[in-house]
């Protein structure tokens, strides 16, 4: 099932007034319940992936400009050193203010405290993610338009000074 199909299914279930839905297709299980914003996507277990996996961890389409830089897991990000900028809420991450605009920051950019690094959209509200440190972007840990969870690392910044 494609990401867009899942989004359409969420809209249809929300509009129908159903209290829940569980769907299994090609070894993948999707469970949604009303009143619970979490959607669990379960795929057949693999050695490198535990199941179930929250759908928020399933990324949307890859952005053409931005590529996720290593490391991809919070533990690996912390091992590399530097400060992690984490998502303050659940929502959709945007690397730029609009589709046509340049990304707020790129790998290797020098950033200042208070500088906007990205936006997280939650319930049609745009929340700017500001840098808390002066430093250099060491890693971009999310893709543009990726659904992120509370506390999920977004960037790793190497502090200066």
PDB file of C-alpha atoms in Angstrom:
ATOM      1  CA  UNK A   1       0.000   0.000   0.000  1.00  0.00           C
ATOM      2  CA  UNK A   2       1.421   3.359  -1.042  1.00  0.00           C
ATOM      3  CA  UNK A   3       1.723   6.320   1.345  1.00  0.00           C
ATOM      4  CA  UNK A   4      -0.847   8.343  -0.648  1.00  0.00           C
ATOM      5  CA  UNK A   5      -3.321   5.452  -0.433  1.00  0.00           C
ATOM      6  CA  UNK A   6      -2.885   5.349   3.345  1.00  0.00           C
ATOM      7  CA  UNK A   7      -3.581   9.090   3.567  1.00  0.00           C
ATOM      8  CA  UNK A   8      -6.748   8.700   1.448  1.00  0.00           C
ATOM      9  CA  UNK A   9      -7.853   5.809   3.652  1.00  0.00           C
ATOM     10  CA  UNK A  10      -7.330   7.926   6.788  1.00  0.00           C
ATOM     11  CA  UNK A  11      -9.473  10.708   5.284  1.00  0.00           C
ATOM     12  CA  UNK A  12     -12.215   8.248   4.286  1.00  0.00           C
ATOM     13  CA  UNK A  13     -12.309   6.608   7.720  1.00  0.00           C
ATOM     14  CA  UNK A  14     -12.352  10.016   9.450  1.00  0.00           C
ATOM     15  CA  UNK A  15     -15.233  11.244   7.268  1.00  0.00           C
ATOM     16  CA  UNK A  16     -17.263   8.047   7.727  1.00  0.00           C
ATOM     17  CA  UNK A  17     -17.576   8.234  11.498  1.00  0.00           C
ATOM     18  CA  UNK A  18     -16.200   4.700  11.961  1.00  0.00           C
ATOM     19  CA  UNK A  19     -14.588   4.101  15.333  1.00  0.00           C
ATOM     20  CA  UNK A  20     -11.821   1.955  13.885  1.00  0.00           C
ATOM     21  CA  UNK A  21     -10.458  -0.012  10.967  1.00  0.00           C
ATOM     22  CA  UNK A  22      -7.979  -2.831  10.561  1.00  0.00           C
ATOM     23  CA  UNK A  23      -6.688  -3.810   7.114  1.00  0.00           C
ATOM     24  CA  UNK A  24      -4.222  -6.492   6.054  1.00  0.00           C
ATOM     25  CA  UNK A  25      -2.706  -6.528   2.569  1.00  0.00           C
ATOM     26  CA  UNK A  26       0.371  -8.328   1.212  1.00  0.00           C
ATOM     27  CA  UNK A  27       1.655  -9.146   4.699  1.00  0.00           C
ATOM     28  CA  UNK A  28       1.241  -5.558   5.895  1.00  0.00           C
ATOM     29  CA  UNK A  29      -1.267  -4.706   8.634  1.00  0.00           C
ATOM     30  CA  UNK A  30      -2.743  -1.228   9.154  1.00  0.00           C
ATOM     31  CA  UNK A  31      -4.805  -0.440  12.255  1.00  0.00           C
ATOM     32  CA  UNK A  32      -6.562   2.904  12.896  1.00  0.00           C
ATOM     33  CA  UNK A  33      -8.835   3.865  15.768  1.00  0.00           C
ATOM     34  CA  UNK A  34     -10.735   7.101  16.359  1.00  0.00           C
ATOM     35  CA  UNK A  35      -9.611   9.240  19.245  1.00  0.00           C
ATOM     36  CA  UNK A  36      -6.102   7.826  18.915  1.00  0.00           C
ATOM     37  CA  UNK A  37      -3.822   9.820  16.609  1.00  0.00           C
ATOM     38  CA  UNK A  38      -1.336   6.962  16.275  1.00  0.00           C
ATOM     39  CA  UNK A  39      -1.585   4.657  13.308  1.00  0.00           C
ATOM     40  CA  UNK A  40       0.377   1.432  13.488  1.00  0.00           C
ATOM     41  CA  UNK A  41       1.798  -0.111  10.373  1.00  0.00           C
ATOM     42  CA  UNK A  42       2.971  -3.681  10.803  1.00  0.00           C
ATOM     43  CA  UNK A  43       5.048  -5.416   8.188  1.00  0.00           C
ATOM     44  CA  UNK A  44       6.584  -8.883   8.283  1.00  0.00           C
ATOM     45  CA  UNK A  45       9.496  -8.794  10.784  1.00  0.00           C
ATOM     46  CA  UNK A  46      12.973  -8.460   9.333  1.00  0.00           C
ATOM     47  CA  UNK A  47      16.314  -8.734  11.096  1.00  0.00           C
ATOM     48  CA  UNK A  48      16.899  -4.970  10.932  1.00  0.00           C
ATOM     49  CA  UNK A  49      13.316  -3.830  11.604  1.00  0.00           C
ATOM     50  CA  UNK A  50      11.205  -4.532  14.687  1.00  0.00           C
ATOM     51  CA  UNK A  51       7.446  -4.807  14.245  1.00  0.00           C
ATOM     52  CA  UNK A  52       5.074  -3.052  14.713  1.00  0.00           C
ATOM     53  CA  UNK A  53       6.473   0.210  13.404  1.00  0.00           C
ATOM     54  CA  UNK A  54       4.581   3.468  14.062  1.00  0.00           C
ATOM     55  CA  UNK A  55       3.418   4.945  10.762  1.00  0.00           C
ATOM     56  CA  UNK A  56       5.037   8.227  11.801  1.00  0.00           C
ATOM     57  CA  UNK A  57       8.372   6.471  11.286  1.00  0.00           C
ATOM     58  CA  UNK A  58       7.430   5.634   7.689  1.00  0.00           C
ATOM     59  CA  UNK A  59       8.718   8.447   5.516  1.00  0.00           C
ATOM     60  CA  UNK A  60       6.851  10.137   2.695  1.00  0.00           C
ATOM     61  CA  UNK A  61       8.355  10.814  -0.693  1.00  0.00           C
ATOM     62  CA  UNK A  62      12.063  11.630  -0.728  1.00  0.00           C
ATOM     63  CA  UNK A  63      12.834  15.279  -1.384  1.00  0.00           C
ATOM     64  CA  UNK A  64      14.869  15.931  -4.500  1.00  0.00           C
ATOM     65  CA  UNK A  65      17.162  18.472  -2.819  1.00  0.00           C
ATOM     66  CA  UNK A  66      17.661  17.048   0.659  1.00  0.00           C
ATOM     67  CA  UNK A  67      19.070  13.578   1.279  1.00  0.00           C
ATOM     68  CA  UNK A  68      19.028  12.099   4.759  1.00  0.00           C
ATOM     69  CA  UNK A  69      22.578  12.133   5.991  1.00  0.00           C
ATOM     70  CA  UNK A  70      24.028   9.469   8.248  1.00  0.00           C
ATOM     71  CA  UNK A  71      23.274   8.428  10.908  1.00  0.00           C
ATOM     72  CA  UNK A  72      19.601   7.461  10.633  1.00  0.00           C
ATOM     73  CA  UNK A  73      18.920   6.345  14.204  1.00  0.00           C
ATOM     74  CA  UNK A  74      18.892   8.502  17.354  1.00  0.00           C
ATOM     75  CA  UNK A  75      21.447   6.259  19.083  1.00  0.00           C
ATOM     76  CA  UNK A  76      23.821   6.462  16.115  1.00  0.00           C
ATOM     77  CA  UNK A  77      23.290  10.242  15.912  1.00  0.00           C
ATOM     78  CA  UNK A  78      24.278  10.653  19.565  1.00  0.00           C
ATOM     79  CA  UNK A  79      27.335   8.432  19.122  1.00  0.00           C
ATOM     80  CA  UNK A  80      28.677  10.814  16.474  1.00  0.00           C
ATOM     81  CA  UNK A  81      28.646  13.711  18.981  1.00  0.00           C
ATOM     82  CA  UNK A  82      27.113  17.128  18.644  1.00  0.00           C
ATOM     83  CA  UNK A  83      23.765  18.465  19.766  1.00  0.00           C
ATOM     84  CA  UNK A  84      20.524  16.932  18.516  1.00  0.00           C
ATOM     85  CA  UNK A  85      17.644  19.179  17.535  1.00  0.00           C
ATOM     86  CA  UNK A  86      14.526  17.127  18.255  1.00  0.00           C
ATOM     87  CA  UNK A  87      10.932  17.504  17.100  1.00  0.00           C
ATOM     88  CA  UNK A  88       8.921  19.348  19.774  1.00  0.00           C
ATOM     89  CA  UNK A  89       5.650  17.868  18.459  1.00  0.00           C
ATOM     90  CA  UNK A  90       4.161  15.284  16.098  1.00  0.00           C
ATOM     91  CA  UNK A  91       3.546  16.521  12.562  1.00  0.00           C
ATOM     92  CA  UNK A  92       4.918  16.852   9.049  1.00  0.00           C
ATOM     93  CA  UNK A  93       8.433  18.261   8.672  1.00  0.00           C
ATOM     94  CA  UNK A  94       9.118  20.811   5.935  1.00  0.00           C
ATOM     95  CA  UNK A  95      12.685  21.801   5.044  1.00  0.00           C
ATOM     96  CA  UNK A  96      11.598  24.986   3.212  1.00  0.00           C
ATOM     97  CA  UNK A  97       8.871  27.624   3.598  1.00  0.00           C
ATOM     98  CA  UNK A  98       7.298  26.593   0.255  1.00  0.00           C
ATOM     99  CA  UNK A  99       7.770  24.041  -2.514  1.00  0.00           C
ATOM    100  CA  UNK A 100       9.606  26.541  -4.722  1.00  0.00           C
ATOM    101  CA  UNK A 101      11.795  27.995  -1.975  1.00  0.00           C
ATOM    102  CA  UNK A 102      15.306  26.985  -0.985  1.00  0.00           C
ATOM    103  CA  UNK A 103      15.650  24.818   2.129  1.00  0.00           C
ATOM    104  CA  UNK A 104      16.196  26.716   5.384  1.00  0.00           C
ATOM    105  CA  UNK A 105      19.495  24.875   5.998  1.00  0.00           C
ATOM    106  CA  UNK A 106      21.722  22.316   4.310  1.00  0.00           C
ATOM    107  CA  UNK A 107      24.392  19.922   5.502  1.00  0.00           C
ATOM    108  CA  UNK A 108      27.516  21.911   6.413  1.00  0.00           C
ATOM    109  CA  UNK A 109      25.721  25.259   6.870  1.00  0.00           C
ATOM    110  CA  UNK A 110      26.789  27.504   9.737  1.00  0.00           C
ATOM    111  CA  UNK A 111      23.764  28.329  11.915  1.00  0.00           C
ATOM    112  CA  UNK A 112      23.078  30.826  14.703  1.00  0.00           C
ATOM    113  CA  UNK A 113      20.941  30.528  17.802  1.00  0.00           C
ATOM    114  CA  UNK A 114      17.343  31.442  16.911  1.00  0.00           C
ATOM    115  CA  UNK A 115      17.754  30.658  13.189  1.00  0.00           C
ATOM    116  CA  UNK A 116      14.873  28.707  11.631  1.00  0.00           C
ATOM    117  CA  UNK A 117      15.945  25.167  10.671  1.00  0.00           C
ATOM    118  CA  UNK A 118      12.600  23.867   9.416  1.00  0.00           C
ATOM    119  CA  UNK A 119       8.859  23.815   9.974  1.00  0.00           C
ATOM    120  CA  UNK A 120       6.600  21.175  11.495  1.00  0.00           C
ATOM    121  CA  UNK A 121       2.953  21.325  10.451  1.00  0.00           C
ATOM    122  CA  UNK A 122       0.515  20.008  13.022  1.00  0.00           C
ATOM    123  CA  UNK A 123      -3.255  20.393  12.652  1.00  0.00           C
ATOM    124  CA  UNK A 124      -2.807  23.023   9.898  1.00  0.00           C
ATOM    125  CA  UNK A 125      -0.546  25.143  12.142  1.00  0.00           C
ATOM    126  CA  UNK A 126       3.016  25.843  11.012  1.00  0.00           C
ATOM    127  CA  UNK A 127       5.563  25.652  13.851  1.00  0.00           C
ATOM    128  CA  UNK A 128       9.050  26.981  13.170  1.00  0.00           C
ATOM    129  CA  UNK A 129      11.906  24.885  14.545  1.00  0.00           C
ATOM    130  CA  UNK A 130      14.610  27.254  15.733  1.00  0.00           C
ATOM    131  CA  UNK A 131      18.237  26.432  16.402  1.00  0.00           C
ATOM    132  CA  UNK A 132      19.216  26.515  20.067  1.00  0.00           C
ATOM    133  CA  UNK A 133      22.963  26.745  19.423  1.00  0.00           C
ATOM    134  CA  UNK A 134      25.571  28.434  17.249  1.00  0.00           C
ATOM    135  CA  UNK A 135      27.235  25.757  15.161  1.00  0.00           C
ATOM    136  CA  UNK A 136      27.409  23.773  11.942  1.00  0.00           C
ATOM    137  CA  UNK A 137      24.790  21.361  10.560  1.00  0.00           C
ATOM    138  CA  UNK A 138      26.531  18.000  10.911  1.00  0.00           C
ATOM    139  CA  UNK A 139      23.578  15.834   9.833  1.00  0.00           C
ATOM    140  CA  UNK A 140      20.074  16.189   8.426  1.00  0.00           C
ATOM    141  CA  UNK A 141      18.185  13.252   9.927  1.00  0.00           C
ATOM    142  CA  UNK A 142      14.763  13.660   8.251  1.00  0.00           C
ATOM    143  CA  UNK A 143      13.428  14.151   4.750  1.00  0.00           C
ATOM    144  CA  UNK A 144      11.241  16.967   3.507  1.00  0.00           C
ATOM    145  CA  UNK A 145       7.519  16.183   4.047  1.00  0.00           C
ATOM    146  CA  UNK A 146       8.342  13.308   6.414  1.00  0.00           C
ATOM    147  CA  UNK A 147       5.957  12.647   9.296  1.00  0.00           C
ATOM    148  CA  UNK A 148       7.912  13.031  12.538  1.00  0.00           C
ATOM    149  CA  UNK A 149       7.218  11.970  16.120  1.00  0.00           C
ATOM    150  CA  UNK A 150       7.664  13.946  19.316  1.00  0.00           C
ATOM    151  CA  UNK A 151      11.319  13.813  20.361  1.00  0.00           C
ATOM    152  CA  UNK A 152      12.543  12.448  17.024  1.00  0.00           C
ATOM    153  CA  UNK A 153      15.989  13.863  16.091  1.00  0.00           C
ATOM    154  CA  UNK A 154      15.800  16.225  13.114  1.00  0.00           C
ATOM    155  CA  UNK A 155      19.332  17.645  12.915  1.00  0.00           C
ATOM    156  CA  UNK A 156      22.707  17.157  14.542  1.00  0.00           C
ATOM    157  CA  UNK A 157      24.623  20.372  15.154  1.00  0.00           C
ATOM    158  CA  UNK A 158      28.298  20.621  16.021  1.00  0.00           C
ATOM    159  CA  UNK A 159      28.532  23.492  18.511  1.00  0.00           C
ATOM    160  CA  UNK A 160      31.030  26.269  18.005  1.00  0.00           C
ATOM    161  CA  UNK A 161      32.700  28.124  20.798  1.00  0.00           C
TER     162      UNK A 161
END
